[in-house]
Every structure is written in structure tokens, then in C-alpha cells.
XYZ file of C-alpha atoms in Angstrom:
535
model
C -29.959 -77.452 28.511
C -30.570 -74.289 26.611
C -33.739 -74.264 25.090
C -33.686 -71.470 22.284
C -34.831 -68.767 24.721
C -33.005 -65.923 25.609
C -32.251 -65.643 29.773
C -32.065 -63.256 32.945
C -28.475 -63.956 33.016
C -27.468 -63.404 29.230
C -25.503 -60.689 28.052
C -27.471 -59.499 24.881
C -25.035 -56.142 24.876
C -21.910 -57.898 23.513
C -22.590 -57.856 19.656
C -23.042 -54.191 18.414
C -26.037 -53.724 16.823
C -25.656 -52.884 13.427
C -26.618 -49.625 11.583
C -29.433 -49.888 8.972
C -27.468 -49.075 6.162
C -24.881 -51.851 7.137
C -27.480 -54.652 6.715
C -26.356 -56.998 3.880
C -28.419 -57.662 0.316
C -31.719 -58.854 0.825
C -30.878 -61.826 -1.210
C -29.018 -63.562 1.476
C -31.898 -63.079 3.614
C -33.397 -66.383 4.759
C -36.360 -67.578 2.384
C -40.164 -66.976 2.587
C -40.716 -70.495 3.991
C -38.711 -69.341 7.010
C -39.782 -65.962 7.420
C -43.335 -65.382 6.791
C -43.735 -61.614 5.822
C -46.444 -59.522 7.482
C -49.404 -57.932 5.921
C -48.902 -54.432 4.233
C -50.779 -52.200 7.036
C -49.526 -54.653 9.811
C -46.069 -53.413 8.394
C -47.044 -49.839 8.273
C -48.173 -49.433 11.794
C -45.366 -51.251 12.890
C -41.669 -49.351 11.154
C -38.588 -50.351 11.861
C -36.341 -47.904 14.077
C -33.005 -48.739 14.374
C -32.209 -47.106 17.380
C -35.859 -47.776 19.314
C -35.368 -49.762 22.234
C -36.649 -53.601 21.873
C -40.339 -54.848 22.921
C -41.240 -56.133 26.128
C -40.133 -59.934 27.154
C -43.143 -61.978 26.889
C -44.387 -64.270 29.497
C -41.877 -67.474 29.626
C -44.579 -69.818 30.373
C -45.837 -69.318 27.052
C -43.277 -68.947 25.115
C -42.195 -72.253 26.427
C -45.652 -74.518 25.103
C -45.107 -72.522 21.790
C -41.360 -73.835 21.603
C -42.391 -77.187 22.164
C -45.441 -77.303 19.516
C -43.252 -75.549 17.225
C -40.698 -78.776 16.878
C -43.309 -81.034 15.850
C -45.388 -78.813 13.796
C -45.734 -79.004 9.614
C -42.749 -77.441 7.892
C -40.694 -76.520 11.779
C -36.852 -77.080 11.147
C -36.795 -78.888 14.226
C -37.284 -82.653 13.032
C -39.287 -85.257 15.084
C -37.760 -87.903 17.103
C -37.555 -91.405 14.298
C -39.411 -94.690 15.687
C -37.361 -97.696 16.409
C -36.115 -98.855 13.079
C -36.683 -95.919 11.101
C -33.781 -93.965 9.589
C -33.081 -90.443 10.791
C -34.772 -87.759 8.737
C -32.568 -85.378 6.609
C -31.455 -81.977 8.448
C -33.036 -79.060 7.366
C -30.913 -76.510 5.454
C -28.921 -74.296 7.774
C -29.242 -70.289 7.757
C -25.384 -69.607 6.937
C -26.547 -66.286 9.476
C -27.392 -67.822 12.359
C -25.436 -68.886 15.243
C -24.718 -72.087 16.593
C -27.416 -74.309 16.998
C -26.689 -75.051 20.812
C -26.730 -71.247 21.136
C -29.526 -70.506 19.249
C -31.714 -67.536 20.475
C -35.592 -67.275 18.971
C -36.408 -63.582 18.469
C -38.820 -61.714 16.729
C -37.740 -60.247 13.259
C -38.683 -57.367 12.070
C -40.894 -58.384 9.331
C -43.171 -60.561 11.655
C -46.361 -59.470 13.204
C -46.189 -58.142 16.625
C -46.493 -60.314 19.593
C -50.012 -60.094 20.991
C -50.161 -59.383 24.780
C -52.025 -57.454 27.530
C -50.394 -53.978 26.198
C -50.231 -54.671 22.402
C -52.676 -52.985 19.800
C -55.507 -55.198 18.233
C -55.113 -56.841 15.317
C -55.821 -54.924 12.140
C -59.530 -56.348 10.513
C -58.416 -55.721 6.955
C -55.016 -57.814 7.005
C -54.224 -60.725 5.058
C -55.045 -62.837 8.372
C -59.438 -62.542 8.672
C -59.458 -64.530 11.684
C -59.484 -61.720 15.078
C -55.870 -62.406 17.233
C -56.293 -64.629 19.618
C -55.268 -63.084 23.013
C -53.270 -65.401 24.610
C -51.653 -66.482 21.232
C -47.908 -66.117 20.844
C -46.051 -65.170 17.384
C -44.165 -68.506 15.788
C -40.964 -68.813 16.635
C -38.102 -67.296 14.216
C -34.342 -67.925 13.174
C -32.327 -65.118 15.087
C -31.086 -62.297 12.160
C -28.098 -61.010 13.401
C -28.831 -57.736 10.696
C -32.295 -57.493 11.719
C -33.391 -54.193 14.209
C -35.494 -54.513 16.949
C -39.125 -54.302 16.255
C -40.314 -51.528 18.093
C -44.076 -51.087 19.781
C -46.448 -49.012 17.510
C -47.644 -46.082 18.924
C -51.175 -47.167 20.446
C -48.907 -49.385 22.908
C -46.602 -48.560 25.870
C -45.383 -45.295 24.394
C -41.728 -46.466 25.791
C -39.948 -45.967 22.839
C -40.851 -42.646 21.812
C -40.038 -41.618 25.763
C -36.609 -43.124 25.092
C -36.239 -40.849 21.852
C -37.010 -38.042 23.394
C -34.616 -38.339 26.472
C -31.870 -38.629 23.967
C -32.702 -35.725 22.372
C -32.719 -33.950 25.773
C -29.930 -35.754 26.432
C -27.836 -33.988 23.649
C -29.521 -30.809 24.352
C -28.566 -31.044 28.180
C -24.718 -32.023 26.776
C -25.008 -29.131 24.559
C -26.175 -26.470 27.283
C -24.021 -28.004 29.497
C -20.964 -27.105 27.276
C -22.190 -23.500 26.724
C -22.024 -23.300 30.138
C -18.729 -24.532 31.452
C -16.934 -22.543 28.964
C -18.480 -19.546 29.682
C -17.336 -20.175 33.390
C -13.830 -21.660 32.029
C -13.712 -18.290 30.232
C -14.949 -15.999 33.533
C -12.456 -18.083 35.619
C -9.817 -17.667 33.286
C -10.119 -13.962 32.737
C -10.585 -13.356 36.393
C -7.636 -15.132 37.213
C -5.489 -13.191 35.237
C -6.575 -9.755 36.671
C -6.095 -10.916 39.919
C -2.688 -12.656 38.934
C -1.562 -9.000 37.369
C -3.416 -6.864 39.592
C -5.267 -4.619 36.790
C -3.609 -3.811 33.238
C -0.394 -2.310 33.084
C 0.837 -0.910 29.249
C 4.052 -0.718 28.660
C 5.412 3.043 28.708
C 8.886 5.163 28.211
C 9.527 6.881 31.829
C 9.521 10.718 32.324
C 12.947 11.111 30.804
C 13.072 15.040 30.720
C 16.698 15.623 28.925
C 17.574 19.317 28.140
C 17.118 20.096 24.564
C 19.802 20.909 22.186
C 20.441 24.740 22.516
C 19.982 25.257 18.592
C 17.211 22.882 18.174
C 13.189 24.730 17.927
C 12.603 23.321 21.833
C 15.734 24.566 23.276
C 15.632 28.130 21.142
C 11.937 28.373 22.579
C 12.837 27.411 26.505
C 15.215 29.945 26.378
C 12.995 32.887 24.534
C 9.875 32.278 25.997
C 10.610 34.349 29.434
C 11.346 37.593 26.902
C 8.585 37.176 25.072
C 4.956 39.356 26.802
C 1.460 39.601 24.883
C -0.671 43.235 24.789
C -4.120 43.458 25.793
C -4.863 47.215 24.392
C -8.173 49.033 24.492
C -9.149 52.576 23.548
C -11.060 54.778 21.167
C -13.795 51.986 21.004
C -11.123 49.732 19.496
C -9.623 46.589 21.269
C -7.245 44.023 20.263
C -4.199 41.498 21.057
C -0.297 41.660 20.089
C 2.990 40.547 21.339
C 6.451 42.260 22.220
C 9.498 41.083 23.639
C 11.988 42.924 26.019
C 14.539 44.738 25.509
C 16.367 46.070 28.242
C 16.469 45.602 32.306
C 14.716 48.995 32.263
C 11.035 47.674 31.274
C 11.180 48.675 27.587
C 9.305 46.116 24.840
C 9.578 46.471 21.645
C 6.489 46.087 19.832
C 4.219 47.087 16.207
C 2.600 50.662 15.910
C -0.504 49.165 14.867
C -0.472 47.167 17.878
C -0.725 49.999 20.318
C -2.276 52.781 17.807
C -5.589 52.367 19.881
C -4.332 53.093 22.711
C -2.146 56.314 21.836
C -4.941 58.886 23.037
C -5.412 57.844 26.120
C -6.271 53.793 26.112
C -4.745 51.220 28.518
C -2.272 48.502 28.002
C -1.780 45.226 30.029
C 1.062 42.993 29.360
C 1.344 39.525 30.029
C 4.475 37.666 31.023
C 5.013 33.942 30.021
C 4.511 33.147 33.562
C 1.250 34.719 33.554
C 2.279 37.971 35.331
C 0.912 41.229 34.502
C 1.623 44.707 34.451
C 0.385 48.190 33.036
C 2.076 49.309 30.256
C 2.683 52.899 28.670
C 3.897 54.458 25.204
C 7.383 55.606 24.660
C 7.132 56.244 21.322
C 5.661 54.868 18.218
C 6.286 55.707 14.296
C 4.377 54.953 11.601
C 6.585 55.006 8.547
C 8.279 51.653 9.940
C 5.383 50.596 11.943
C 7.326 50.381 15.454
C 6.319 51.639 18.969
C 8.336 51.041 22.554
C 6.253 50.697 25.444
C 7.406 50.532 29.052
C 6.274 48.725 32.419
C 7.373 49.733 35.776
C 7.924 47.507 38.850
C 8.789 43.799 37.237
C 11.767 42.416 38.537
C 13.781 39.453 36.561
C 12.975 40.614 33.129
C 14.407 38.642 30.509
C 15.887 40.491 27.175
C 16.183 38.447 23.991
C 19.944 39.198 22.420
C 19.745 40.618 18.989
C 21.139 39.506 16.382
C 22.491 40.892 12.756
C 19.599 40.798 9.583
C 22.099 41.593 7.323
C 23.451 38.500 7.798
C 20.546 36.220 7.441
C 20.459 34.040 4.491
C 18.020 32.499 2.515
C 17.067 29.211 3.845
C 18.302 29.626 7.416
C 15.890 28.231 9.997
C 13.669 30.470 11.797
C 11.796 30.201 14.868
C 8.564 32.675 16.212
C 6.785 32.975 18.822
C 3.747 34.805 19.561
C 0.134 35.123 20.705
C -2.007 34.331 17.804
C -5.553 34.860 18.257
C -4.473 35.334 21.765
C -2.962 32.370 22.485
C -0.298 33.208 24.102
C 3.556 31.660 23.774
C 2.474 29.836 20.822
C 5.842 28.663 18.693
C 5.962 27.965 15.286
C 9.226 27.064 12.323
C 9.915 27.725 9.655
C 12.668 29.171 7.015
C 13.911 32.286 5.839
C 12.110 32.144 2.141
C 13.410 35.806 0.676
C 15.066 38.876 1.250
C 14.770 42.186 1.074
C 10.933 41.473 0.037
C 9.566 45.094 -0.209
C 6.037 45.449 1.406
C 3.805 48.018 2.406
C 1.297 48.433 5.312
C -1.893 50.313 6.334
C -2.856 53.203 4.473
C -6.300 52.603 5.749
C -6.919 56.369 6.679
C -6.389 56.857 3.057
C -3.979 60.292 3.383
C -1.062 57.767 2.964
C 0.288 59.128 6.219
C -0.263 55.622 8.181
C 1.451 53.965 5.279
C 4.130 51.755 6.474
C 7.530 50.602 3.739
C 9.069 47.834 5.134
C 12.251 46.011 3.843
C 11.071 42.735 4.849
C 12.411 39.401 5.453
C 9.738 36.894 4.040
C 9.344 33.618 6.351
C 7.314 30.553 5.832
C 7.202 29.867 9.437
C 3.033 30.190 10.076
C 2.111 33.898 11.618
C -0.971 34.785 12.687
C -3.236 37.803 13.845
C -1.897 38.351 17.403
C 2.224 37.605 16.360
C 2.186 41.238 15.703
C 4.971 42.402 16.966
C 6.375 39.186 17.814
C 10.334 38.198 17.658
C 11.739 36.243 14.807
C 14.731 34.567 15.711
C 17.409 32.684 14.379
C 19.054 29.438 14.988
C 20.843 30.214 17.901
C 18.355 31.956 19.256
C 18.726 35.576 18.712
C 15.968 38.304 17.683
C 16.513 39.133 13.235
C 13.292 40.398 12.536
C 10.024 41.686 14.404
C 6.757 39.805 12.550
C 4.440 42.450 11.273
C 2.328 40.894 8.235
C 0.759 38.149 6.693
C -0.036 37.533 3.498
C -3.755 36.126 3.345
C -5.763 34.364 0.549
C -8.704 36.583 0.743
C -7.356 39.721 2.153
C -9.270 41.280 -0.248
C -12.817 40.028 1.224
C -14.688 42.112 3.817
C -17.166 42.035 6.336
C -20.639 43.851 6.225
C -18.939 47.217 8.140
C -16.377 47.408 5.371
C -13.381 45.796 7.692
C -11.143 43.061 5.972
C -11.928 39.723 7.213
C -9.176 37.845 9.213
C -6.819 35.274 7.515
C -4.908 32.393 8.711
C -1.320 32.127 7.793
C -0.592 30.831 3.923
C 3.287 30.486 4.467
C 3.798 33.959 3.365
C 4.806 36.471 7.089
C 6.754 39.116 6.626
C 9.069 40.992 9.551
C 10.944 43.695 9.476
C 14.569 43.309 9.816
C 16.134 43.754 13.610
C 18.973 46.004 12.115
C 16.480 48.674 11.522
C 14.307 48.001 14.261
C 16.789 48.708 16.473
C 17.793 52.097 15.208
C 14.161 52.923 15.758
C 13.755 51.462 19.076
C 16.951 53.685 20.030
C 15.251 56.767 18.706
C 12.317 56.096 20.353
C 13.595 55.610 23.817
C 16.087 58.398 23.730
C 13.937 61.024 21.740
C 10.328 59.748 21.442
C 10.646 60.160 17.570
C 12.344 58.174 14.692
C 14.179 59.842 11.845
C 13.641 59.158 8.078
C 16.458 59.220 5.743
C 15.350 61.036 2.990
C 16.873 61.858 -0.398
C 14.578 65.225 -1.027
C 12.266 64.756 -3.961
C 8.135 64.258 -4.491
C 7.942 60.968 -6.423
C 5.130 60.741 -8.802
C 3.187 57.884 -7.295
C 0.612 57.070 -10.779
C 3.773 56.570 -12.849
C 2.799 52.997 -14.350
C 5.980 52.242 -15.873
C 9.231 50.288 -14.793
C 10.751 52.639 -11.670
C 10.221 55.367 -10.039
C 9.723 58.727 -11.560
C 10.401 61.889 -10.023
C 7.426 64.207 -10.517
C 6.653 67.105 -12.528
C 6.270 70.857 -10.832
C 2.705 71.288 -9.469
C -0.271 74.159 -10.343
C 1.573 76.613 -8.196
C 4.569 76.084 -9.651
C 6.697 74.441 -6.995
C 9.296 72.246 -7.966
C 9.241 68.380 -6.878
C 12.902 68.415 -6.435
C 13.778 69.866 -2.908
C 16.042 73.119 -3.031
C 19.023 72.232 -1.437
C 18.309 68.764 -0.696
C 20.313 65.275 -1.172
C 18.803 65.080 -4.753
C 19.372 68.688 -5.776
C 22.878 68.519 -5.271
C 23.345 65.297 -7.396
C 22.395 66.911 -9.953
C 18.010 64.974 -10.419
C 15.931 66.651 -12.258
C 12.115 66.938 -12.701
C 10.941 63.954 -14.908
C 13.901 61.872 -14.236
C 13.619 57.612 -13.733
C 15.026 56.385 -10.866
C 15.597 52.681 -11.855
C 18.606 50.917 -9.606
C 19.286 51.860 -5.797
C 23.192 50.505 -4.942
C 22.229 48.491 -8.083
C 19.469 46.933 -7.232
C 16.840 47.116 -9.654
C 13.485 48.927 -8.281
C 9.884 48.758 -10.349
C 7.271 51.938 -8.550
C 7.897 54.720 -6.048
C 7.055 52.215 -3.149
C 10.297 49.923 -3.741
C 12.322 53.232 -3.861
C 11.273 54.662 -0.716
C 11.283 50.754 1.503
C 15.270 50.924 0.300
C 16.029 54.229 0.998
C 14.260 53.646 4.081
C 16.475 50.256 5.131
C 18.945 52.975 5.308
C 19.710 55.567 8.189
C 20.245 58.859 7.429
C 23.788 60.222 6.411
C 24.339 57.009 4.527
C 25.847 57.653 0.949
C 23.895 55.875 -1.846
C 24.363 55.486 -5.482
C 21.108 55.871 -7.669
C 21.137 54.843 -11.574
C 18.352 56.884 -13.473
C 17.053 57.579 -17.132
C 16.755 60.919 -18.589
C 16.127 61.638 -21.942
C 16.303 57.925 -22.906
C 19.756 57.923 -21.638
C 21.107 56.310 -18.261
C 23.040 58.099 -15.687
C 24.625 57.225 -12.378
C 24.412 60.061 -9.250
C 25.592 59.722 -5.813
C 24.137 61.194 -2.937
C 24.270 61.536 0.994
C 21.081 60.402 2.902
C 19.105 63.583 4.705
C 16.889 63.037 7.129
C 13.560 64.098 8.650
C 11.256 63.635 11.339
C 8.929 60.846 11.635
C 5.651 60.530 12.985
């Protein structure tokens, strides 16, 4: 027969315990008479803990005499056994919370005082109870409260609850350590696996595909100039510096700028550099000024390339260009660009201040970037072939100057200037064959201060001597003294300089037609082309 009492063999684990918050409204609690509450302090030393873990069973042997006293005590629920004759006494109300009366279990709520045993703390001397605990005294016996938590043991007792709080909380510290670390040796095994499943870390990349380039395109014009192309180391008179040339002949002859090799006309050395890397010594042909053009000459290279020349007086504006050169001595360096103008007259030097290093150039005006060291330098066309040789640069601060008075070097600002192939290669066929270019000249002494629009021919000088040549090109047109040249072939000129760069894109013997302005009234002449030595 089951007594009340709770067993070795029952399973207490079945019905979930209930959260706090889940426990119903304290008006379907049982009543006062039922549940006697505990003193104010007993309560406070004693909190409820929903998740603590439940008292120690008390001895059996006592619980067992308290069960029994219980049924026939004052005011117990249990009702006596009636005498022979007497009517059974009325059943005390039910708690509508508690179980079955054949299953009934007697536990401690939470509101009643602790059981006092061996282990438990001693009574508190100011409660509502004055008389001490006794010892071996057990707590009444109480309806089971299905909502009710387990009273847990204060803290002066076994200490077994707060242990169990704290090995959850390592518990879930342990889980969450042990997570940390079985990804981070998921991720390790996962990474490793797929280097050793690849092998190491391939990208993805186009293979050495080396087609030829197009023939007109900057890559194939540059593959096939390159070999033709040579830079100049030149030293002398205390002066050194860097230019290019390119070949043109079998012979050894490279066509280069006079200011290029200027240092090394009294006696300097020249070394010129293949594209290859080769070297060899190098000496002047011939060099002249005016056009700012020199040939030099090396002896002993085999497989020279020449670069085929092409026609300037074909060139039109917009036409790709393509040049090559040593800028800053960096050698075989290409650049592109466009033809931007024609017939762009320039001049060059004059630094000795006699005007006899003055060069007038016809120019061709390119946007393709040229630097110090393309001096020189071929510019060539679209199919490759040489239409100008680069000789200047336009510079933002040309006019700026270091501490000795020299002009500081500029980068390129889009505006190089070359002078056209057609009459670099008179030159260069001068120079080889005679050491010396010819001028073409048309035989008067041009007033260089005239401020107004063309060029005036000047007046006669102290001694008397006229500016018009006796029996020159000019004096047998017919020009005077005083006269204004304004239109060459007409084209319009502006100063002295413009005349003499187009009369100078001419060789001489050429006829010419010059428009001119004499006593307010315009005149045409025409004229044959003389010619004189360069220098």
C-alpha cells in the first residue's frame, strides 16, 4: 500500500518541472489552513530557485511516525477511523491540484520551513516560532503543488546547490570553448584539404600567344625600325651628352642633328649604340648648321639595317606618326602620335649669339611625346618609313634657367618639331659626297628689326653698300632696297625668319615666285634660287 511517501523506485523525472513564470495565480493556491506560511527571515534565508537541485531525502523512519500522527492530529485532512455505530465523517475539501489520492506524494513546498536535520542551519531566534527547533523534529506533512519549485538548502548548509550552479555554468562555458575549437580545426582541416586537393593556387592566365603584329600597326612599325635606329654617347670640349641617329646606307653612314655631335667636332669621341646593344666608334662626315644636320660614320659593323625613306611632301595633317629614340638616354624608347601641322616654321640655337649657329627649319609639328635625347631621332610614317628627323621640343618653361645661365630641361608638352626627310636627304647627300651642304639663296640682307607684317629688305649700310646683291637672284628680278617681301609661292610670310625657313625648304636652282610691297603698291617677281656654301 502506498503510504504518501515518495520511493527508491519512483520516477520523479516524468512531469517537467515548470518554469517560474508559468506558475498559475496565487488565488488558486491551496488556503492558509493547508499551507502554513513561514516566517519573513525564515523566507529570506531560504529563496526559491527554480533550477536548484531539491534537498536531501530525510530519514524514512521518521518521516514514517510523522505520517502516522499527522492522520489523527487537529485540523489533518486525513479523517479518523468512526466507532461502531457512528456515521462516517464528511471528506475534507479536495485540492483541485493535487493528484490522485492513492498516488499522493507529501513534499515540502516552498513556503514551509526547512526540514531540520544533521546538516540543516539552526532555527532563526527572532521568527514567529520562539520555541528553539527541536532536532529530531520533522516539518508537517504538505499537499504535493505540482507549480511549486524545489526548496533549495540555504547557504550555511551542504553548499550542493550552488556547486550544481556553477558546473552548469562551466558546463556552457566548456560547450562554448569547445565550439571555438572544433571550428577552428573544421576550418584548418578544411583549408588544408583543399591545398593538398589542388596542389598550391593556380590563377587562371592567357598562354604566351606571341602573334606577329600588323605591319602598319605602332608594334609592328617599331619591330621592324628598331634594328636602324643607334643612340650617341658624345664627349668633348668639356661638354657631354646623348642623341640618336638611324642608318642610312650599308656603308656605316647615320644620319643624325648638328647639335648632337657639335661637341665633338674638334676632336671629341663618339660611341654608338645598336638596338642590340652593340657598339662602335663613330666619326664626322659632315655637319651644317643652317639645317642643323651632321652624318657620322662607323666602320666594321656587319648587318646594318637602313630605315627606307619616305616622301614629306606628302604627309598630311592628321596621319599617324611613330618615333623612336633615346630620351634621357633611354634607349629604343617608342612613342605615337599625329602629324598636328605643316610647314610650322621654327628656329634653333643662336646661343653663340653671332646668329651663325642659327638653325630655320620647315618643320613638321607632331604631338607624338619627344624628349631630350630623340635628337636626331626618325619620325616615321604609317608604313613605316623615315618623313622627318626630330630636332625640337617645345617646353613650358624654356624660358627658365639654371644658376650657370643654361636653360633648364623640359619634358615633352605635345608640341616636337622635325625637319622634313625631303630636305634632310639633300643634305645628307651633300654631306657624304662633299662634306658641305649648299644654301639656296635669293641674294639680299634682310632687315631683321623690321616689326611689321613680312619681311623687309634692308636699307644700304654706313659704307654705303647696297643690301641687294649685284648680280644676284634678287637683282635681276628687279627688288629693290626697302621693298616688303610678303607671300613666297603664295604663301603668306610675317618676319625675315619665315622668309629664309621657305626659301630654305627649297634647293638651289629652284624658280620661286615672291609677292612684295613697294611704295604701298603690290608687285609679283620671279626668280631662280642661287646658292652658297654652308657651314
Amino acid at each position: 500500500m502506498n503510504d504518501g511517501r515518495p520511493t527508491e523506485s519512483a520516477d520523479t523525472t516524468q512531469q517537467p518541472q515548470p518554469q517560474w513564470w508559468s506558475r498559475p495565480d496565487e488565488s488558486t493556491a491551496p488556503s492558509p489552513r493547508e499551507t502554513p506560511l513561514p516566517s519573513p527571515r525564515q523566507s529570506d534565508r531560504t529563496p526559491v530557485m527554480p533550477y536548484a537541485a531539491t534537498a536531501p531525502e530525510p530519514d524514512t523512519t521518521a518521516l514514517d511516525t510523522a505520517a502516522r500522527d499527522a492522520a489523527t492530529a487537529p485540523g489533518s485532512d486525513t479523517a479518523p477511523e468512526p466507532l461502531p455505530g457512528e456515521a462516517p465523517a464528511p471528506a475534507a475539501p479536495r485540492d483541485p491540484f493535487a493528484p490522485p489520492t492513492t498516488d499522493e506524494v507529501l513534499v515540502p513546498q516552498a513556503q514551509a520551513q526547512a526540514p531540520a536535520h544533521a546538516h540543516s542551519a539552526p532555527a532563526d531566534p527572532y521568527g514567529a516560532h520562539p520555541a528553539p527547533a527541536d532536532p529530531y523534529a520533522t516539518a508537517p506533512a504538505q499537499r504535493y503543488d505540482p507549480w511549486a519549485a524545489p526548496l533549495q538548502v540555504a547557504d550555511g548548509g551542504t553548499g550542493k546547490p550552488a556547486r550544481a550552479g556553477r558546473r552548469a555554468g562551466g558546463l556552457v562555458v566548456g560547450a562554448v570553448l569547445l565550439a571555438l575549437v572544433a571550428g577552428g580545426i573544421g576550418g584548418g582541416i578544411g583549408v588544408w584539404a583543399e591545398r593538398s586537393a589542388s596542389g598550391g593556387i593556380t590563377l587562371a592566365q592567357a598562354g604566351p600567344e606571341r602573334p606577329a603584329p600588323a605591319p602598319d600597326s605602332v608594334a609592328g612599325i617599331a619591330a621592324g625600325a628598331l634594328p636602324g635606329v643607334v643612340t650617341l654617347h658624345v664627349q668633348g670640349g668639356g661638354e657631354q651628352g646623348t642623341g640618336t641617329g638611324f642608318v642610312l646606307d650599308g656603308r656605316g653612314h647615320i644620319l643624325t642633328n648638328n647639335h648632337v655631335v657639335e661637341a665633338a667636332a674638334a676632336g671629341g669621341r663618339i660611341t654608338v649604340t645598336f638596338s642590340g646593344g652593340e657598339t662602335a666608334a663613330a666619326t664626322i662626315v659632315g655637319r651644317d648648321t643652317g639645317y642643323d644636320l651632321a652624318v657620322v660614320k662607323v666602320t666594321g659593323v656587319n648587318g646594318l639595317r637602313p630605315l627606307p625613306l619616305g616622301n614629306s611632301d606628302g604627309v598630311r595633317v592628321g596621319d599617324p606618326v611613330v618615333a623612336i629614340g633615346a630620351p634621357f638616354d633611354l634607349s629604343n624608347t617608342v612613342t605615337a602620335g599625329i602629324i598636328s601641322a605643316k610647314e610650322r616654321p621654327i628656329t634653333a640655337g643662336g646661343d653663340k649669339g653671332d646668329g651663325g649657329d642659327v638653325s630655320y627649319v620647315d618643320a613638321l609639328q607632331t604631338d607624338a611625346p619627344i624628349n631630350p635625347g630623340n635628337s636626331g631621332g626618325p619620325l616615321l610614317d604609317g608604313r613605316g618609313r623615315v618623313i622627318g628627323i626630330n630636332s625640337a621640343i617645345r617646353a613650358a618653361n624654356e624660358s627658365d634657367k639654371d644658376d650657370d645661365g643654361t636653360p633648364h630641361q623640359s619634358g615633352s608638352i605635345g608640341l616636337g618639331f622635325a625637319i622634313p626627310v625631303n630636305q634632310g636627304k639633300r643634305v645628307a647627300e651633300e654631306l657624304i659626297a662633299h662634306g658641305r651642304a649648299t644654301h639656296p639663296v635669293i641674294g639680299v640682307t634682310l632687315d631683321m628689326q623690321y616689326t611689321g607684317d613680312g619681311a623687309r629688305v634692308g636699307a644700304k649700310d654706313a659704307a654705303g653698300k647696297s643690301p641687294v646683291v649685284p648680280g644676284g637672284p634678287s637683282a635681276k628680278a628687279g627688288i629693290r632696297p626697302g621693298d616688303v617681301i610678303t607671300r613666297v609661292d603664295g604663301t603668306r610670310v610675317h618676319s625675315g625668319e619665315e622668309l629664309i625657313i621657305k626659301i630654305r625648304a627649297h634647293r638651289p636652282g629652284d624658280p620661286l615666285t615672291l609677292t612684295l610691297l613697294r611704295g604701298g603698291r603690290q608687285r609679283e617677281v620671279r626668280l631662280v634660287l642661287g646658292s652658297a656654301d654652308g657651314s
